[in-house]
Tab-separated table of C-alpha atoms in Angstrom:
chain	number	residue	atom	x	y	z
A	1037	UNK	CA	-0.024	-0.028	0.001
A	1038	UNK	CA	1.253	3.351	-0.937
A	1039	UNK	CA	0.289	6.606	0.936
A	1040	UNK	CA	0.788	8.529	-2.325
A	1041	UNK	CA	-2.310	10.060	-3.793
A	1042	UNK	CA	-3.345	9.173	-7.415
A	1043	UNK	CA	-2.216	12.611	-8.462
A	1044	UNK	CA	1.186	12.373	-6.834
A	1045	UNK	CA	1.777	9.086	-8.667
A	1046	UNK	CA	1.254	10.480	-12.127
A	1047	UNK	CA	3.028	13.838	-11.508
A	1048	UNK	CA	6.262	14.601	-13.442
A	1049	UNK	CA	5.732	11.563	-15.723
A	1050	UNK	CA	4.892	13.935	-18.540
A	1051	UNK	CA	1.704	16.065	-18.615
A	1052	UNK	CA	-0.917	16.343	-21.298
A	1053	UNK	CA	0.017	19.875	-22.207
A	1054	UNK	CA	3.652	18.958	-22.857
A	1055	UNK	CA	2.418	16.310	-25.326
A	1056	UNK	CA	0.748	18.887	-27.547
A	1057	UNK	CA	3.764	21.084	-27.285
A	1058	UNK	CA	6.032	18.159	-28.580
A	1059	UNK	CA	3.493	17.526	-31.448
A	1060	UNK	CA	3.369	21.358	-32.321
A	1061	UNK	CA	7.178	21.894	-32.367
A	1062	UNK	CA	7.640	18.712	-34.413
A	1063	UNK	CA	5.344	20.191	-37.169
A	1064	UNK	CA	6.824	23.680	-36.881
A	1065	UNK	CA	10.392	22.423	-37.306
A	1066	UNK	CA	9.073	20.151	-40.116
A	1067	UNK	CA	7.701	23.118	-41.984
A	1068	UNK	CA	10.963	24.979	-41.484
A	1069	UNK	CA	13.006	22.091	-42.781
A	1070	UNK	CA	11.108	21.818	-46.144
A	1071	UNK	CA	12.797	24.834	-47.711
A	1072	UNK	CA	16.067	24.416	-45.571
A	1073	UNK	CA	16.771	20.949	-46.562
A	1074	UNK	CA	16.061	21.799	-50.282
A	1075	UNK	CA	18.632	24.523	-50.053
A	1076	UNK	CA	20.986	22.310	-48.219
A	1077	UNK	CA	20.901	19.563	-50.725
A	1078	UNK	CA	21.471	22.106	-53.595
A	1079	UNK	CA	24.355	23.471	-51.516
A	1080	UNK	CA	25.934	20.007	-50.896
A	1081	UNK	CA	25.918	19.284	-54.647
A	1082	UNK	CA	27.592	22.426	-55.464
A	1083	UNK	CA	30.171	22.101	-52.551
A	1084	UNK	CA	30.955	18.430	-52.542
A	1085	UNK	CA	30.442	17.282	-56.186
A	1086	UNK	CA	31.582	20.592	-57.483
A	1087	UNK	CA	34.575	20.051	-55.329
A	1088	UNK	CA	34.636	23.552	-53.775
A	1089	UNK	CA	38.151	24.587	-52.338
A	1090	UNK	CA	38.428	25.721	-48.772
A	1091	UNK	CA	38.481	29.379	-49.888
A	1092	UNK	CA	35.344	28.822	-51.894
A	1093	UNK	CA	33.634	27.144	-48.953
A	1094	UNK	CA	34.568	29.911	-46.551
A	1095	UNK	CA	33.485	32.418	-49.074
A	1096	UNK	CA	30.072	30.698	-49.439
A	1097	UNK	CA	29.585	30.242	-45.607
A	1098	UNK	CA	30.626	33.838	-44.813
A	1099	UNK	CA	27.772	35.218	-46.918
A	1100	UNK	CA	24.907	36.197	-44.674
A	1101	UNK	CA	22.318	34.108	-46.513
A	1102	UNK	CA	24.232	30.792	-46.284
A	1103	UNK	CA	25.349	31.473	-42.705
A	1104	UNK	CA	21.907	32.383	-41.492
A	1105	UNK	CA	20.296	29.491	-43.350
A	1106	UNK	CA	22.877	27.087	-42.037
A	1107	UNK	CA	22.270	28.138	-38.385
A	1108	UNK	CA	18.492	27.779	-38.937
A	1109	UNK	CA	18.964	24.394	-40.467
A	1110	UNK	CA	21.117	23.330	-37.526
A	1111	UNK	CA	18.494	24.563	-34.987
A	1112	UNK	CA	15.420	23.154	-36.698
A	1113	UNK	CA	17.131	19.838	-37.644
A	1114	UNK	CA	18.494	19.101	-34.155
A	1115	UNK	CA	15.252	20.100	-32.457
A	1116	UNK	CA	13.221	17.878	-34.937
A	1117	UNK	CA	15.734	15.104	-34.574
A	1118	UNK	CA	15.452	15.200	-30.717
A	1119	UNK	CA	11.685	15.174	-30.805
A	1120	UNK	CA	11.561	12.251	-33.199
A	1121	UNK	CA	14.225	10.155	-31.548
A	1122	UNK	CA	12.442	10.682	-28.227
A	1123	UNK	CA	9.321	9.207	-29.493
A	1124	UNK	CA	11.152	6.216	-30.951
A	1125	UNK	CA	12.867	5.628	-27.556
A	1126	UNK	CA	9.608	5.975	-25.701
A	1127	UNK	CA	7.984	3.550	-28.005
A	1128	UNK	CA	10.481	0.690	-27.916
A	1129	UNK	CA	12.419	1.014	-24.622
A	1130	UNK	CA	10.207	-0.195	-21.831
A	1131	UNK	CA	12.798	-0.336	-19.024
A	1132	UNK	CA	12.100	2.790	-17.036
A	1133	UNK	CA	15.768	3.348	-15.870
A	1134	UNK	CA	17.244	2.588	-19.368
A	1135	UNK	CA	14.561	4.842	-21.080
A	1136	UNK	CA	15.471	7.854	-18.938
A	1137	UNK	CA	19.256	7.077	-19.363
A	1138	UNK	CA	18.895	7.037	-23.157
A	1139	UNK	CA	16.660	10.256	-23.263
A	1140	UNK	CA	19.149	12.129	-21.118
A	1141	UNK	CA	21.989	11.094	-23.443
A	1142	UNK	CA	19.913	11.933	-26.402
A	1143	UNK	CA	19.088	15.432	-25.073
A	1144	UNK	CA	22.622	16.168	-24.181
A	1145	UNK	CA	23.974	14.675	-27.428
A	1146	UNK	CA	21.678	16.906	-29.507
A	1147	UNK	CA	22.702	20.130	-27.594
A	1148	UNK	CA	26.434	19.064	-27.929
A	1149	UNK	CA	25.896	18.410	-31.653
A	1150	UNK	CA	24.048	21.683	-32.255
A	1151	UNK	CA	26.530	23.777	-30.301
A	1152	UNK	CA	29.458	22.223	-32.168
A	1153	UNK	CA	27.810	22.844	-35.525
A	1154	UNK	CA	26.670	26.428	-34.621
A	1155	UNK	CA	30.256	27.255	-33.377
A	1156	UNK	CA	31.856	25.800	-36.492
A	1157	UNK	CA	29.505	27.753	-38.763
A	1158	UNK	CA	30.254	30.985	-36.883
A	1159	UNK	CA	33.972	30.252	-36.936
A	1160	UNK	CA	34.043	29.704	-40.568
A	1161	UNK	CA	31.764	32.614	-41.250
A	1162	UNK	CA	33.947	35.056	-39.380
A	1163	UNK	CA	37.254	33.890	-40.843
A	1164	UNK	CA	38.215	30.669	-38.949
B	532	UNK	CA	5.404	-1.232	-6.513
B	533	UNK	CA	7.177	-3.869	-8.570
B	534	UNK	CA	6.734	-3.351	-12.369
B	535	UNK	CA	5.831	-6.522	-14.056
B	536	UNK	CA	5.858	-7.281	-17.786
B	537	UNK	CA	2.466	-6.290	-19.088
B	538	UNK	CA	0.875	-8.121	-22.013
B	539	UNK	CA	1.487	-6.128	-25.262
B	540	UNK	CA	-1.022	-5.742	-28.081
B	541	UNK	CA	-0.069	-7.692	-31.193
B	542	UNK	CA	2.841	-6.091	-32.802
B	543	UNK	CA	4.110	-5.550	-36.387
B	544	UNK	CA	4.981	-9.186	-37.245
B	545	UNK	CA	1.444	-10.276	-36.760
B	546	UNK	CA	-0.095	-8.160	-39.442
B	547	UNK	CA	0.039	-8.633	-43.294
B	548	UNK	CA	2.142	-5.746	-44.678
B	549	UNK	CA	0.048	-3.034	-46.332
B	550	UNK	CA	1.347	-0.117	-48.327
B	551	UNK	CA	0.137	2.353	-45.605
B	552	UNK	CA	1.844	0.516	-42.693
B	553	UNK	CA	5.061	-0.191	-44.631
B	554	UNK	CA	5.417	3.506	-45.719
B	555	UNK	CA	4.819	4.406	-42.050
B	556	UNK	CA	7.598	2.103	-40.829
B	557	UNK	CA	10.029	3.460	-43.398
B	558	UNK	CA	9.140	6.928	-42.401
B	559	UNK	CA	10.519	6.168	-38.884
B	560	UNK	CA	13.533	4.224	-40.311
B	561	UNK	CA	14.492	6.920	-42.744
B	562	UNK	CA	14.199	9.500	-39.939
B	563	UNK	CA	16.575	7.449	-37.584
B	564	UNK	CA	18.987	6.884	-40.522
B	565	UNK	CA	19.098	10.553	-41.260
B	566	UNK	CA	20.368	11.233	-37.733
B	567	UNK	CA	23.729	9.811	-38.918
B	568	UNK	CA	23.634	12.452	-41.733
B	569	UNK	CA	23.171	15.192	-39.092
B	570	UNK	CA	26.180	13.745	-37.219
B	571	UNK	CA	28.175	13.902	-40.435
B	572	UNK	CA	27.030	17.507	-41.048
B	573	UNK	CA	28.490	18.436	-37.677
B	574	UNK	CA	31.748	16.690	-38.407
B	575	UNK	CA	31.843	18.338	-41.917
B	576	UNK	CA	31.437	21.824	-40.325
B	577	UNK	CA	33.838	21.118	-37.477
B	578	UNK	CA	36.438	19.969	-39.993
B	579	UNK	CA	35.992	23.215	-41.967
B	580	UNK	CA	36.288	25.252	-38.553
B	581	UNK	CA	39.502	23.314	-37.861
B	582	UNK	CA	41.207	24.503	-40.985
B	583	UNK	CA	41.955	23.619	-44.591
B	584	UNK	CA	43.811	20.396	-44.069
B	585	UNK	CA	40.856	18.925	-42.032
B	586	UNK	CA	38.346	20.276	-44.612
B	587	UNK	CA	40.374	18.547	-47.443
B	588	UNK	CA	40.098	15.375	-45.557
B	589	UNK	CA	36.340	15.435	-45.277
B	590	UNK	CA	36.078	16.522	-48.975
B	591	UNK	CA	38.203	13.386	-49.781
B	592	UNK	CA	35.926	11.186	-47.797
B	593	UNK	CA	32.697	12.554	-49.064
B	594	UNK	CA	33.832	12.189	-52.743
B	595	UNK	CA	35.173	8.697	-52.099
B	596	UNK	CA	33.337	5.574	-53.038
B	597	UNK	CA	31.861	5.172	-49.531
B	598	UNK	CA	31.038	8.994	-49.314
B	599	UNK	CA	29.007	8.851	-52.508
B	600	UNK	CA	27.178	5.646	-51.379
B	601	UNK	CA	26.321	7.410	-48.149
B	602	UNK	CA	25.222	10.572	-49.922
B	603	UNK	CA	23.044	8.453	-52.238
B	604	UNK	CA	21.280	6.811	-49.273
B	605	UNK	CA	20.950	10.040	-47.415
B	606	UNK	CA	19.539	11.843	-50.364
B	607	UNK	CA	16.802	9.189	-50.955
B	608	UNK	CA	16.048	8.982	-47.248
B	609	UNK	CA	15.878	12.671	-46.973
B	610	UNK	CA	13.431	12.959	-49.874
B	611	UNK	CA	11.411	10.105	-48.602
B	612	UNK	CA	11.115	11.592	-45.188
B	613	UNK	CA	10.356	15.021	-46.640
B	614	UNK	CA	7.700	13.823	-49.127
B	615	UNK	CA	6.016	11.630	-46.416
B	616	UNK	CA	6.474	14.447	-43.993
B	617	UNK	CA	4.412	16.710	-46.197
B	618	UNK	CA	1.876	13.907	-46.452
B	619	UNK	CA	1.672	13.995	-42.697
B	620	UNK	CA	1.216	17.668	-42.633
B	621	UNK	CA	-1.805	17.268	-44.960
B	622	UNK	CA	-3.147	14.716	-42.493
B	623	UNK	CA	-2.581	17.143	-39.695
B	624	UNK	CA	-4.905	19.573	-41.526
B	625	UNK	CA	-7.463	16.890	-41.709
B	626	UNK	CA	-7.041	16.206	-45.454
B	627	UNK	CA	-6.722	12.901	-47.293
B	628	UNK	CA	-7.908	10.541	-44.587
B	629	UNK	CA	-10.079	8.319	-46.891
B	630	UNK	CA	-8.724	4.931	-47.747
B	631	UNK	CA	-8.420	5.788	-51.386
B	632	UNK	CA	-6.647	9.159	-50.753
B	633	UNK	CA	-4.345	7.461	-48.330
B	634	UNK	CA	-3.175	4.893	-50.947
B	635	UNK	CA	-3.042	7.486	-53.621
B	636	UNK	CA	-0.952	9.878	-51.622
B	637	UNK	CA	1.293	6.912	-50.581
B	638	UNK	CA	2.009	5.958	-54.138
B	639	UNK	CA	2.505	9.577	-55.111
B	640	UNK	CA	4.906	10.142	-52.253
B	641	UNK	CA	7.049	7.173	-53.314
B	642	UNK	CA	7.126	8.319	-56.967
B	643	UNK	CA	7.857	11.919	-55.870
B	644	UNK	CA	10.688	10.826	-53.586
B	645	UNK	CA	12.235	8.743	-56.367
B	646	UNK	CA	11.754	11.497	-58.829
B	647	UNK	CA	13.366	14.186	-56.618
B	648	UNK	CA	16.331	11.944	-55.888
B	649	UNK	CA	16.861	11.237	-59.575
B	650	UNK	CA	16.371	14.957	-60.316
B	651	UNK	CA	18.807	16.164	-57.763
B	652	UNK	CA	21.478	13.605	-58.898
B	653	UNK	CA	20.779	14.520	-62.602
B	654	UNK	CA	21.333	18.149	-61.835
B	655	UNK	CA	24.365	17.180	-59.729
B	656	UNK	CA	25.971	15.134	-62.494
B	657	UNK	CA	25.157	17.724	-65.082
B	658	UNK	CA	26.926	20.333	-63.060
B	659	UNK	CA	29.787	17.952	-62.498
B	660	UNK	CA	30.168	17.365	-66.261
B	661	UNK	CA	30.271	21.118	-66.990
B	662	UNK	CA	33.035	21.746	-64.383
């Protein structure tokens, strides 16, 4: 027998309003990513297949359009990725401890990845 | 309170595959696979920030046999996830829920993803040839 009230038992396991927030941001980032990924694919073709030199790459990323779009892509992509992977983990990992451990690593990993990418973009954009 | 294994509802392997369910599963699989692309984007940008010699190394990797194979896989998965994502956005607006529309949009989505991949590689190759 537990002395916990039913409310105390369900608290902090994730509330209904957070669920709709998750859903909403997944859609919002998805809409942002439509033009951003198309721009990214076009850029990749030009840079990788076109064999852009380091100077050409730096020149491209120092332009305000490319730098801003790259930063937006990084932000939207990592947030979208975090939301998506979170659902996959919640669906398939049933062990509570393991689930939280993975979710914590996932969140930290996404922040680290995004910060590294943002730092690199700014470093290249402002002259490395 | 000890958590016991609860009975689960019948899972994927129980059902006969349908176009709708298979496309849904691949939406998730392509999404998970694209995470590795995000990781490589990070490394690519980091290498550029680290200097020309590191940038040259990542350009070498990306234009190697393995790099092109990965780019091919990522480009298709990206267009698949993009097209099916747009299909999801239509559903979110309450459009295209009938069985007929769901199958039609599914077929259209697969064709669009293949077409966009072919188009982007076609443009890429045409660009490469003019270089």
